[in-house]
PDB file of C-alpha atoms in Angstrom:
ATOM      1  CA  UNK A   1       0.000   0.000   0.000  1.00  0.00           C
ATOM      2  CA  UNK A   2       1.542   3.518  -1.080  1.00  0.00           C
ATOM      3  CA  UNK A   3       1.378   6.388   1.630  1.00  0.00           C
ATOM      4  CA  UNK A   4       0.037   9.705   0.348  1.00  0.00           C
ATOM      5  CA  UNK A   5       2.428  12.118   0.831  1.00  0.00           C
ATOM      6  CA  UNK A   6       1.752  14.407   3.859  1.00  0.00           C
ATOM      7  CA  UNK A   7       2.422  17.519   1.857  1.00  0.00           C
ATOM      8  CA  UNK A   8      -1.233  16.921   0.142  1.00  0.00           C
ATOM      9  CA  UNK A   9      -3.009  16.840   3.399  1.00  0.00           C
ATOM     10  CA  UNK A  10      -3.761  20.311   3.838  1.00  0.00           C
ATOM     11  CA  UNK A  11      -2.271  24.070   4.484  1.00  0.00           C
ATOM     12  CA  UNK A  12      -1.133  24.611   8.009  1.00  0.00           C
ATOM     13  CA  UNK A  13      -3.377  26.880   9.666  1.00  0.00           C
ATOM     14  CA  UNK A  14      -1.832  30.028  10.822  1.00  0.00           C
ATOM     15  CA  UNK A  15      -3.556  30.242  14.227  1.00  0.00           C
ATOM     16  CA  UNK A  16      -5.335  28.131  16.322  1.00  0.00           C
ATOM     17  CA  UNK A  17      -7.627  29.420  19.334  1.00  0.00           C
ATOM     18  CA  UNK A  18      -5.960  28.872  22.990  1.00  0.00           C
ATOM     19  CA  UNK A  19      -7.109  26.261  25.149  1.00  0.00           C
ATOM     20  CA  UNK A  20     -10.691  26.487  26.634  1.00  0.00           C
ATOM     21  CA  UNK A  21     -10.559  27.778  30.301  1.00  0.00           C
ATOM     22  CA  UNK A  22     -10.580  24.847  32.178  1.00  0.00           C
ATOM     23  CA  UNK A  23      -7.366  23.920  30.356  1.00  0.00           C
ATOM     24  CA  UNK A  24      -4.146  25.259  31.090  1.00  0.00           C
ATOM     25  CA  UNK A  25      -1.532  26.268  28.601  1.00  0.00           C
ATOM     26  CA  UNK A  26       2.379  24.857  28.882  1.00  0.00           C
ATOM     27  CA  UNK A  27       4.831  28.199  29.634  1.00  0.00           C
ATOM     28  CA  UNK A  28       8.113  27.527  28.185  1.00  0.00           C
ATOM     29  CA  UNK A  29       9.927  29.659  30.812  1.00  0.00           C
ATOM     30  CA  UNK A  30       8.092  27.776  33.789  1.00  0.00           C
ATOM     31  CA  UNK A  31       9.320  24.079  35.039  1.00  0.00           C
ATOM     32  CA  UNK A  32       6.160  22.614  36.720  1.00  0.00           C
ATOM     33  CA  UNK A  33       5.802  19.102  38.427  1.00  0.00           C
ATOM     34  CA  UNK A  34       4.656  16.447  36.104  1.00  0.00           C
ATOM     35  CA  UNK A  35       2.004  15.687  38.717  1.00  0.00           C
ATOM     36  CA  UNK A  36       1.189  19.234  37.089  1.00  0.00           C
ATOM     37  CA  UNK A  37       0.659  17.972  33.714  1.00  0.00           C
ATOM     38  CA  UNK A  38       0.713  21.193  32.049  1.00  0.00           C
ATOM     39  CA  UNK A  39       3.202  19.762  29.528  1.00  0.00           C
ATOM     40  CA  UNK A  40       5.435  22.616  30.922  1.00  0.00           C
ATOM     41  CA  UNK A  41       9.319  22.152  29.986  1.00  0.00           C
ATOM     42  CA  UNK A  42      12.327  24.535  30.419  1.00  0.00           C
ATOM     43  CA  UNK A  43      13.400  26.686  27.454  1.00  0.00           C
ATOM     44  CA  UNK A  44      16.336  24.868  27.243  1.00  0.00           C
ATOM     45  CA  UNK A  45      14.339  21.420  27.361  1.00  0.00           C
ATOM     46  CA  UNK A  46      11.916  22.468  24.662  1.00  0.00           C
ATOM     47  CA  UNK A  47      15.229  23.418  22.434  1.00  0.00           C
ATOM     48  CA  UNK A  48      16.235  19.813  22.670  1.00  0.00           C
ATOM     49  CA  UNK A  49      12.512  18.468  21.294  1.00  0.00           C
ATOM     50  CA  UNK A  50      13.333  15.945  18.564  1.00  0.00           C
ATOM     51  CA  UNK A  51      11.163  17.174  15.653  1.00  0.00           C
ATOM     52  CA  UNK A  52       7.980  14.337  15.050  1.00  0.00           C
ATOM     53  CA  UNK A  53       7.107  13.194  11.646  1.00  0.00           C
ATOM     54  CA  UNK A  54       3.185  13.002  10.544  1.00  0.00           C
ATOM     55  CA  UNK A  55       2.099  10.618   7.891  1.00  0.00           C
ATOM     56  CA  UNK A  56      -1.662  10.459   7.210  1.00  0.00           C
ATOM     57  CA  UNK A  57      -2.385   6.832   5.932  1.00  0.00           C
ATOM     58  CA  UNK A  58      -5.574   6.915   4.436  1.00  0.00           C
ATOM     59  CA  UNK A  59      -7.842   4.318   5.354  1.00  0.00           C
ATOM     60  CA  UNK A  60      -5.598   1.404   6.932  1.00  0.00           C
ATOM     61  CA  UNK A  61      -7.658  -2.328   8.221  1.00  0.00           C
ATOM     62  CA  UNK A  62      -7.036  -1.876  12.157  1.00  0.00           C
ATOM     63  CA  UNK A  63      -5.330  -5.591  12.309  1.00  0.00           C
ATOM     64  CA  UNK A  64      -2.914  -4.233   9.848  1.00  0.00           C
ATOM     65  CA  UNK A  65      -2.108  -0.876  11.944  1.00  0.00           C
ATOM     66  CA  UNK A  66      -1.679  -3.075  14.914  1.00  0.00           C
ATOM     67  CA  UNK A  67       0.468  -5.173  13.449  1.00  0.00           C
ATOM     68  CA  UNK A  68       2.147  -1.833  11.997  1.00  0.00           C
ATOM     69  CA  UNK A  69       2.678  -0.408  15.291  1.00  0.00           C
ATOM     70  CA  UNK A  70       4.070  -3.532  17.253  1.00  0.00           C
ATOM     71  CA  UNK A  71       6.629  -3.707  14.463  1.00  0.00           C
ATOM     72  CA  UNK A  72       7.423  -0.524  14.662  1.00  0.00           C
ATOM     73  CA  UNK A  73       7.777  -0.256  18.004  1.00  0.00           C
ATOM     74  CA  UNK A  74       9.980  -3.359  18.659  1.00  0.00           C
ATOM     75  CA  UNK A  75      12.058  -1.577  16.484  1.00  0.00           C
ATOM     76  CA  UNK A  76      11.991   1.505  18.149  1.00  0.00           C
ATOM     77  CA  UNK A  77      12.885  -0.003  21.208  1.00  0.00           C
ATOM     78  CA  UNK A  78      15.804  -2.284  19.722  1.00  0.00           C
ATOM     79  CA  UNK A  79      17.574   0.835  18.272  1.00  0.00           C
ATOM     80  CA  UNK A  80      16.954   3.070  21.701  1.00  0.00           C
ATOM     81  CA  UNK A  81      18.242   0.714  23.973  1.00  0.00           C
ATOM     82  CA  UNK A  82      21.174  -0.807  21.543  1.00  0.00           C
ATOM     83  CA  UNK A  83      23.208   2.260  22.584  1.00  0.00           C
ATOM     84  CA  UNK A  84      24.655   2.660  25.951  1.00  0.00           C
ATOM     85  CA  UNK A  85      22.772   4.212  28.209  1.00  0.00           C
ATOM     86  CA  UNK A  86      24.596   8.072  28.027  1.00  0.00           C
ATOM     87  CA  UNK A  87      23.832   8.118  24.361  1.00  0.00           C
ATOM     88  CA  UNK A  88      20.582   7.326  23.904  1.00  0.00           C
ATOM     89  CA  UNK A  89      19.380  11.042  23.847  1.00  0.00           C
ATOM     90  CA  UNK A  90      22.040  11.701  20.788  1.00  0.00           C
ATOM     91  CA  UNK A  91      19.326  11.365  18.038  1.00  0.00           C
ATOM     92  CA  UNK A  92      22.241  11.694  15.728  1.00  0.00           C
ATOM     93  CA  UNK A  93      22.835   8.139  16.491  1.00  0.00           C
ATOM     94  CA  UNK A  94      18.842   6.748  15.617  1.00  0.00           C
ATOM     95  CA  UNK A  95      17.846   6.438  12.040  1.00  0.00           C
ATOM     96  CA  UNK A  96      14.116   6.105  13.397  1.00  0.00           C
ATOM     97  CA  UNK A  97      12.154   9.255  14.695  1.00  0.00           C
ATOM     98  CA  UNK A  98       9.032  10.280  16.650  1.00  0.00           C
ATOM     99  CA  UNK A  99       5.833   9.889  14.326  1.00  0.00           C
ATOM    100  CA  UNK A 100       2.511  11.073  14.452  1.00  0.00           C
ATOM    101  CA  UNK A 101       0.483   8.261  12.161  1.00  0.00           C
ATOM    102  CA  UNK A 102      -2.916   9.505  10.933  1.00  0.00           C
ATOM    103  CA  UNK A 103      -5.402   7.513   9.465  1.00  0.00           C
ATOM    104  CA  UNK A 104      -9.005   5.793   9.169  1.00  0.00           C
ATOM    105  CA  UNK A 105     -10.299   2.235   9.766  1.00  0.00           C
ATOM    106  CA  UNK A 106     -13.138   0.469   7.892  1.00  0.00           C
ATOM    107  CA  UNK A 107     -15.912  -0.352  10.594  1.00  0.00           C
ATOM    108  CA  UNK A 108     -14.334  -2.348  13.710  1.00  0.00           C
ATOM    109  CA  UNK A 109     -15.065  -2.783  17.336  1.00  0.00           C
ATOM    110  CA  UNK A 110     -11.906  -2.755  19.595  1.00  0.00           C
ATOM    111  CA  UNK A 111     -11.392  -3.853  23.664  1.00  0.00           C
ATOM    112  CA  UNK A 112      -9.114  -2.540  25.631  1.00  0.00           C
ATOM    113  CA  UNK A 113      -6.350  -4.777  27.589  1.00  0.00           C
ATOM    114  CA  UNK A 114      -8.456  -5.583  31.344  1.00  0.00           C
ATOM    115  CA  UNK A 115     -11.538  -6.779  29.033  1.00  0.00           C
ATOM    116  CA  UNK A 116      -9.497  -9.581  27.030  1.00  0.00           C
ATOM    117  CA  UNK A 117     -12.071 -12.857  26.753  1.00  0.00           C
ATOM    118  CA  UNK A 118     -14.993 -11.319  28.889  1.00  0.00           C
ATOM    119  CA  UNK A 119     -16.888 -10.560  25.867  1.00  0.00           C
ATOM    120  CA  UNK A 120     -19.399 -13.394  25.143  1.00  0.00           C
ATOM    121  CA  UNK A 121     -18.968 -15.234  22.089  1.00  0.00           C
ATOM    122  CA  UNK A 122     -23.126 -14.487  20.695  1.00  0.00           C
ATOM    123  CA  UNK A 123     -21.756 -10.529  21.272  1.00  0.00           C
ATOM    124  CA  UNK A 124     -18.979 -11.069  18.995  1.00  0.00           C
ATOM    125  CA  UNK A 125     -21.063 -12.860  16.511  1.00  0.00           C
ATOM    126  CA  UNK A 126     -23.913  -9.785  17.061  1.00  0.00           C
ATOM    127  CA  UNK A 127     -21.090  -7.509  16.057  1.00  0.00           C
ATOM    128  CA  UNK A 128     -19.915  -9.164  13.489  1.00  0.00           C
ATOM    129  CA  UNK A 129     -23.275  -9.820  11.864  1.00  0.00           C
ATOM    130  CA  UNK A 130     -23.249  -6.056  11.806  1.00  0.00           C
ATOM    131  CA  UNK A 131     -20.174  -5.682   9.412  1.00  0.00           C
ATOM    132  CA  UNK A 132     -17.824  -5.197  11.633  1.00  0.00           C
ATOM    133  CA  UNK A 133     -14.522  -6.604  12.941  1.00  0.00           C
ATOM    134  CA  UNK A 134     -13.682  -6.948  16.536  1.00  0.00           C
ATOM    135  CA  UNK A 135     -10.252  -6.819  17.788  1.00  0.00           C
ATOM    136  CA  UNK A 136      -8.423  -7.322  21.396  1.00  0.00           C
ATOM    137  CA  UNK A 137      -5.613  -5.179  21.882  1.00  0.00           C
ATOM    138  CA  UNK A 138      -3.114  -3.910  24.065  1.00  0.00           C
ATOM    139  CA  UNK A 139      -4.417  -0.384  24.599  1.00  0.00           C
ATOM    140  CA  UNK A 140      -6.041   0.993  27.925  1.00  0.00           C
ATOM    141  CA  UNK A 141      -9.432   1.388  28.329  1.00  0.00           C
ATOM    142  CA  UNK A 142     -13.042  -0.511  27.374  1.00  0.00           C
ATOM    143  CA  UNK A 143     -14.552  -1.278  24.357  1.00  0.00           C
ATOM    144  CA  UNK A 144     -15.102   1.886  21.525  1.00  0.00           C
ATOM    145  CA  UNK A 145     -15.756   1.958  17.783  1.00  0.00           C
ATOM    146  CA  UNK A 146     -13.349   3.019  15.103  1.00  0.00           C
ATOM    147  CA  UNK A 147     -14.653   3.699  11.178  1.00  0.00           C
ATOM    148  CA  UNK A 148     -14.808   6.210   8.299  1.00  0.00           C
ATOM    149  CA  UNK A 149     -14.961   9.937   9.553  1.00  0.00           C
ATOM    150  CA  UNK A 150     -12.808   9.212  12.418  1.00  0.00           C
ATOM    151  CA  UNK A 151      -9.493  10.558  12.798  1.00  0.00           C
ATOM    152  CA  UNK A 152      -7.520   8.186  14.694  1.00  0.00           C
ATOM    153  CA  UNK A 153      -3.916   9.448  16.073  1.00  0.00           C
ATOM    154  CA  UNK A 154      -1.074   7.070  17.119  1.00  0.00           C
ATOM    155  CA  UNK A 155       1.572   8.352  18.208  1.00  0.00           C
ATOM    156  CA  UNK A 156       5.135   6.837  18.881  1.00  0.00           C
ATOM    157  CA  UNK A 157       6.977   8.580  20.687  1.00  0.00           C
ATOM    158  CA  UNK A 158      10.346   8.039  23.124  1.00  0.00           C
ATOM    159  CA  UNK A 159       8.917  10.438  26.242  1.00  0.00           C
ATOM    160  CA  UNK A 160      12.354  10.498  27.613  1.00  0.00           C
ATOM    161  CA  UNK A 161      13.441  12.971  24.763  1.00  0.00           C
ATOM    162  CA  UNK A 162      10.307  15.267  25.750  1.00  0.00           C
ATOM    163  CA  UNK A 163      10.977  15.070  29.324  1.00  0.00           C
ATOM    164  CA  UNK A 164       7.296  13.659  29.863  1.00  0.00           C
ATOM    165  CA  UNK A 165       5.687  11.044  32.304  1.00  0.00           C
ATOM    166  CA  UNK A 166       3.039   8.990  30.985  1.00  0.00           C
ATOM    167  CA  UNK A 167       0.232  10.582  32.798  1.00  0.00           C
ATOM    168  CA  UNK A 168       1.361  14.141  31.290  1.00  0.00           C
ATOM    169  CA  UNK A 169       1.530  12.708  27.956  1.00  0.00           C
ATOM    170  CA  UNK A 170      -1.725  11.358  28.239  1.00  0.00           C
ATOM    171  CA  UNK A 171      -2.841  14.649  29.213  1.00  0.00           C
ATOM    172  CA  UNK A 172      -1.565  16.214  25.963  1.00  0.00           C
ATOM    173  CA  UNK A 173      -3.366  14.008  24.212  1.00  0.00           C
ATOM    174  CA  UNK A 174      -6.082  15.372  25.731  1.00  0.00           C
ATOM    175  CA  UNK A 175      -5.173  19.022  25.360  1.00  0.00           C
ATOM    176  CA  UNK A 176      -4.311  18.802  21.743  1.00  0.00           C
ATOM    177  CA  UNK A 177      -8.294  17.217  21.045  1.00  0.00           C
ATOM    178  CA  UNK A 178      -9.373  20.242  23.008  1.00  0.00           C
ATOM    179  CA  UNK A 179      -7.222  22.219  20.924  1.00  0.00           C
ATOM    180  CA  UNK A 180      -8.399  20.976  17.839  1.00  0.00           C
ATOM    181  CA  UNK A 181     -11.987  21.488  18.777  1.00  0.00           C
ATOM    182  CA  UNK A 182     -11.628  25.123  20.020  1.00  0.00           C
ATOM    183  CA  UNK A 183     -10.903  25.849  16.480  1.00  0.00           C
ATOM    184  CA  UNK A 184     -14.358  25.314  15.781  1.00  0.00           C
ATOM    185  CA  UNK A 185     -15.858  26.812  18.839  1.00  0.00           C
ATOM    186  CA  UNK A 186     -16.553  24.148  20.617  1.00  0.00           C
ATOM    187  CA  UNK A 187     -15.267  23.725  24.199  1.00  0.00           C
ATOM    188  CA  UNK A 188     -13.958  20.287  24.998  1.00  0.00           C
ATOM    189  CA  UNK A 189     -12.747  19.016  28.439  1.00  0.00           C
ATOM    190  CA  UNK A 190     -12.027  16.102  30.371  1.00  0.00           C
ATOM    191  CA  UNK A 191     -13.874  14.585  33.192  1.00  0.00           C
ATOM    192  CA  UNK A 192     -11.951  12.947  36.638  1.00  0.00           C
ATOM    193  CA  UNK A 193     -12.383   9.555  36.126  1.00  0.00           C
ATOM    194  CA  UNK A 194     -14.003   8.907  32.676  1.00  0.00           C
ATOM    195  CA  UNK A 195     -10.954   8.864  30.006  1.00  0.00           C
ATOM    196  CA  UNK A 196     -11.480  11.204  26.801  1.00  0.00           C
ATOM    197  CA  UNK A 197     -12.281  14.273  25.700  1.00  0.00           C
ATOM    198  CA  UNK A 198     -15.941  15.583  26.366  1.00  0.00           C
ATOM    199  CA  UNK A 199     -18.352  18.384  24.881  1.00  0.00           C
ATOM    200  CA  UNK A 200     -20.751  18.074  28.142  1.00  0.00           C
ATOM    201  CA  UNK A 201     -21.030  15.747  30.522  1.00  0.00           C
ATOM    202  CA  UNK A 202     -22.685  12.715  28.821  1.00  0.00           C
ATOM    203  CA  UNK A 203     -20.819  13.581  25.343  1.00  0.00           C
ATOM    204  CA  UNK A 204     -18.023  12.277  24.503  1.00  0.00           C
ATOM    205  CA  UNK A 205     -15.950  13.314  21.581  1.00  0.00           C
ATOM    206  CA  UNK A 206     -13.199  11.568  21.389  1.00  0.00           C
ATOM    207  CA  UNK A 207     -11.921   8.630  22.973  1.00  0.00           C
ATOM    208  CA  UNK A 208      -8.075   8.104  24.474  1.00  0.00           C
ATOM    209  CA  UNK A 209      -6.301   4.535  25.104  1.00  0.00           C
ATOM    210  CA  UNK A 210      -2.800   4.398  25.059  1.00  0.00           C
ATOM    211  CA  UNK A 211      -0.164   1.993  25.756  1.00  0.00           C
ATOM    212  CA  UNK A 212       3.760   2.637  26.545  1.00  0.00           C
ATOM    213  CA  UNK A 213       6.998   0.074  26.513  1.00  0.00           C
ATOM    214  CA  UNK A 214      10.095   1.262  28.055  1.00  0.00           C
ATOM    215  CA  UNK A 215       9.152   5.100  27.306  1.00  0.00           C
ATOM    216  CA  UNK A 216       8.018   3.879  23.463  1.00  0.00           C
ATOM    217  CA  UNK A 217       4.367   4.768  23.153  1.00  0.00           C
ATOM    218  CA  UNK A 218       1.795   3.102  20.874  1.00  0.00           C
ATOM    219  CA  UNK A 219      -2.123   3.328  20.125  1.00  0.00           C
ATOM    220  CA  UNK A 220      -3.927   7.074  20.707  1.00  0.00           C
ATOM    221  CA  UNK A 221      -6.656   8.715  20.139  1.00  0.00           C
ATOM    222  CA  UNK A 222      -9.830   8.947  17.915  1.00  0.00           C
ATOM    223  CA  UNK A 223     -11.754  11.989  17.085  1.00  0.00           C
ATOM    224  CA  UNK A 224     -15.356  12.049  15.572  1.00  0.00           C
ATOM    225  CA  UNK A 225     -15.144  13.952  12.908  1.00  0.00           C
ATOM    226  CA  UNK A 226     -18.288  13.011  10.457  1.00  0.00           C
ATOM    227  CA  UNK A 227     -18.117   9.262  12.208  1.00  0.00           C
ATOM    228  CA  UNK A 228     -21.932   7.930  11.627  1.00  0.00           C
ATOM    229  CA  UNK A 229     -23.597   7.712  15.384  1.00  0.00           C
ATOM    230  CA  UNK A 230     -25.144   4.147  14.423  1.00  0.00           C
ATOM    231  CA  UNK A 231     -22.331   2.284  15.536  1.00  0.00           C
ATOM    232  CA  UNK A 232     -21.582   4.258  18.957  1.00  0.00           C
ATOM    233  CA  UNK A 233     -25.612   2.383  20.130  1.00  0.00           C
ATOM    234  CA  UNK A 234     -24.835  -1.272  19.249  1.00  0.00           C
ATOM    235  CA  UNK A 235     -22.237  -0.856  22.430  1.00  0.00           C
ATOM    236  CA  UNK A 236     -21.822   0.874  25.780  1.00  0.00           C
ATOM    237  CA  UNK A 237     -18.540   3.480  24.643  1.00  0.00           C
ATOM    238  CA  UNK A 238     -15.749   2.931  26.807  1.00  0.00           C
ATOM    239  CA  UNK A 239     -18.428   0.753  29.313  1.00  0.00           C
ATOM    240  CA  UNK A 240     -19.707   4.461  30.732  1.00  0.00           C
ATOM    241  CA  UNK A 241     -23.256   3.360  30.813  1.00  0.00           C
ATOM    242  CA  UNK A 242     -25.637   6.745  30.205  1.00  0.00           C
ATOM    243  CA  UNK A 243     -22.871   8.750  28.127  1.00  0.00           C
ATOM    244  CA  UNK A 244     -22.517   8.974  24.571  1.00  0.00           C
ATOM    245  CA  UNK A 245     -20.265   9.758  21.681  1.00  0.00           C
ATOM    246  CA  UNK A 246     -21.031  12.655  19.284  1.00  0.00           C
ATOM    247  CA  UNK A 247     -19.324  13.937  16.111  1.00  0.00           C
ATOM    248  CA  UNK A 248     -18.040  17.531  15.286  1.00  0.00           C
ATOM    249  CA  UNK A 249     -20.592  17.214  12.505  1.00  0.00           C
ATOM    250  CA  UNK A 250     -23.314  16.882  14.969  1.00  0.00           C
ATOM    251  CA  UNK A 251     -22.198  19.489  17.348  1.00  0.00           C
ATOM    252  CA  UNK A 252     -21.604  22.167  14.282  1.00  0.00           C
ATOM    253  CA  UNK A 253     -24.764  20.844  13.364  1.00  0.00           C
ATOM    254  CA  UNK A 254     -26.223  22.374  17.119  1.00  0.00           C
ATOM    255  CA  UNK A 255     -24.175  25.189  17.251  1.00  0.00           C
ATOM    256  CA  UNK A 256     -26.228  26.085  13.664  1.00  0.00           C
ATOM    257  CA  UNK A 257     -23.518  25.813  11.562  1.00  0.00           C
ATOM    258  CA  UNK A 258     -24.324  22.930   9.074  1.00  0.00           C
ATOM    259  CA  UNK A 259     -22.668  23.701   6.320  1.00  0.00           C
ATOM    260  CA  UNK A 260     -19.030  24.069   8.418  1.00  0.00           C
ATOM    261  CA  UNK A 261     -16.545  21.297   6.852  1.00  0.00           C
ATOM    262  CA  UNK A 262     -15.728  18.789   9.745  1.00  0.00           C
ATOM    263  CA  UNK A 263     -14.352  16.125   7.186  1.00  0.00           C
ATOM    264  CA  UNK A 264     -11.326  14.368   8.505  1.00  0.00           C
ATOM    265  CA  UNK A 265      -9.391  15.865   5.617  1.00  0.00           C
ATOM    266  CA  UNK A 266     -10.676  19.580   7.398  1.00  0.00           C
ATOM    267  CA  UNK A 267      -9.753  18.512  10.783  1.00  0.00           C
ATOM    268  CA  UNK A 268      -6.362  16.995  10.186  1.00  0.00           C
ATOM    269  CA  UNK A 269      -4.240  20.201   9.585  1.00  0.00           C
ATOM    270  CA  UNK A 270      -5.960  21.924  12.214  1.00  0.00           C
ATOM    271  CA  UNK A 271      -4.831  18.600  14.565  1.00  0.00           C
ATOM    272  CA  UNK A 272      -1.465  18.975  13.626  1.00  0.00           C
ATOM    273  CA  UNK A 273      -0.956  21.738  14.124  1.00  0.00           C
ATOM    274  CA  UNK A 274      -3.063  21.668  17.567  1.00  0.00           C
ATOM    275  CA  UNK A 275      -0.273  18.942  18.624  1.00  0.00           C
ATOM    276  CA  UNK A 276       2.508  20.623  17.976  1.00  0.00           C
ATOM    277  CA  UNK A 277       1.553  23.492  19.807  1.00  0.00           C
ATOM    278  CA  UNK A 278       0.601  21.203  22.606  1.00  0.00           C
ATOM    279  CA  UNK A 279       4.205  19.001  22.886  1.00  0.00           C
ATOM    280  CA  UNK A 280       5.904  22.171  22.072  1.00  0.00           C
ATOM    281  CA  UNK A 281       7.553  20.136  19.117  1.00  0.00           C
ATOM    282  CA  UNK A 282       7.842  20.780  15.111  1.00  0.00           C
ATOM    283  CA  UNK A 283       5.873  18.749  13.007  1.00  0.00           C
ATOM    284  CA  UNK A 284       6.948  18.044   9.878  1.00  0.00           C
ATOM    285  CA  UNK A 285       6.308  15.406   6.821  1.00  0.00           C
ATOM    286  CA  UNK A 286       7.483  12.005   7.831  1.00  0.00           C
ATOM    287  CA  UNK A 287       9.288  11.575   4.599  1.00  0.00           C
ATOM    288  CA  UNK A 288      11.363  14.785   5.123  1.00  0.00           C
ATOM    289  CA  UNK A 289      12.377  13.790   8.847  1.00  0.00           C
ATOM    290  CA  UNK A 290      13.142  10.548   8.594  1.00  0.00           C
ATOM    291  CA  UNK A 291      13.319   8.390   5.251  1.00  0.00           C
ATOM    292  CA  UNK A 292      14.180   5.272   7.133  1.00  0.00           C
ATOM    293  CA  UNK A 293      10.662   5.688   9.378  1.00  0.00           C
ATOM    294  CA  UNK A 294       8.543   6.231   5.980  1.00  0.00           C
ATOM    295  CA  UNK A 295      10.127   3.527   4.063  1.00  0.00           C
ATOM    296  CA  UNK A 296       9.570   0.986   6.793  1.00  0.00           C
ATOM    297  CA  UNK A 297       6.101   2.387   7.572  1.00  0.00           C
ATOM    298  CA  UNK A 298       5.690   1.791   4.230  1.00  0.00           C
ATOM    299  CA  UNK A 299       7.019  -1.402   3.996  1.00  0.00           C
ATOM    300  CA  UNK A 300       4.324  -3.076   6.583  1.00  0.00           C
ATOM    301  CA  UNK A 301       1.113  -1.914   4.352  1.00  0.00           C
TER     302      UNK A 301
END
């Protein structure tokens, strides 16, 4: 499978809105806790941020992405931890770099890690039966829906080179969806204890599971862009039993702005940008920043 070039996704937007209120921006001239999680580094930190590659796939089966990202991150991890231990922050000596992979899946269900075998075999049939696959994975969190007019994120990234715990990166995660969806007006936020990103307090627009191996991280994020509703009531999202997932589409559609382009192809520029803002990182085409990343990438579809 070929990868469109990331140079025909898009122009970069030249300004994005600032977080909503109950979100609070990084300060590149403040060091904060990570308990913090404002994503806040020292200047001199944030002039060390490797710069991350984006590649936007197209629409990818999800067996074949997870099968994509294990590779990828075994080899990830072999090259890190090949080098002794005081020069694994020279990225001079990696030929593999940080890379934001965008893309779309044809209609599956997935489960998260704690919910491996606890799904009854009749529900997997029921789901199937509906044209869709259903897939056990690694990831945190329950069971969620991916299809066409999602934008699903996965990043893989070494935190140790952006100074970040796992709960902060998490968090950025979360900031950059909120990010994105200030852009269109809409204020997104997170709720203590239920994972995502939410547009009220039974909406949920975008769901977050993640998993990270010796600092590597795999899996993401997905963000209803136009994603059809239909599939979100054959399950209980993320087991939250009277919540929902909604679609930009839907909310421009309540704000009275129907006719405002929420397409994943809209959304992914504004994304990119919103993450790069967020992880305080460059974001470049994956084929400019590292050939060796886009040729294997390549390689596995």
């Amino acid at each position: 499978m070929a990868i469109t070039s990331s140079r025909n996704f898009g122009r970069i937007l030249s300004r994005v809105p600032s977080y909503p209120t109950t979100y609070r921006a990084y300060s590149a001239a403040t060091t904060t806790s990570t308990n913090d999680c404002t994503l806040s580094r020292t200047a001199e930190q944030l002039s060390q941020l490797p710069t991350i590659g984006y590649v936007y796939l197209g629409e990818v089966p999800y067996r074949k992405a997870l099968e994509m990202q294990k590779q990828l991150c075994r080899r990830r991890i072999d090259e890190i931890y090949a080098l002794p231990q005081a020069a694994r922050a020279d990225l001079s000596r990696r030929q593999f770099s940080d890379t934001l992979i965008l893309l779309q899946h044809p209609p599956v269900y997935t489960n998260g890690r704690r919910n491996h075998g606890k799904l009854q075999p009749g529900e997997i049939e029921r789901l199937h039966a509906l044209g869709c696959d259903y897939v056990e994975t690694n990831r945190g969190g329950e069971i969620t829906f991916h299809g066409p007019g999602q934008l699903v994120g996965y990043p893989n990234m070494y935190l140790k080179d952006h100074f970040l715990a796992t709960k902060c990166y998490v968090k950025g995660l979360e900031y950059t969806i909120a990010e994105t969806c200030a852009h269109f007006g809409i204020e997104a936020n997170t709720i203590p204890g239920f994972p995502g990103v939410w547009t009220s307090p039974t909406q949920k627009v975008a769901a977050l599971g993640t998993h990270v191996q010796r600092y590597v991280t795999s899996h993401g994020f997905a963000l209803n862009c136009t994603t059809d509703m239909k599939w979100f009531r054959e399950i209980i999202p993320c087991g939250l039993e009277g919540k929902t997932a909604i679609s930009l589409q839907t909310l421009m559609e309540q704000h009275g702005k129907p006719s405002c382009d929420t397409s994943v192809d809209a959304v992914l520029p504004i994304l990119r940008q919103s993450f790069a803002k967020v992880f305080g990182c460059n974001v470049k085409p994956l084929e400019d920043v590292s050939p060796a990343t886009f040729r294997f990438i390549q390689e596995l579809l």
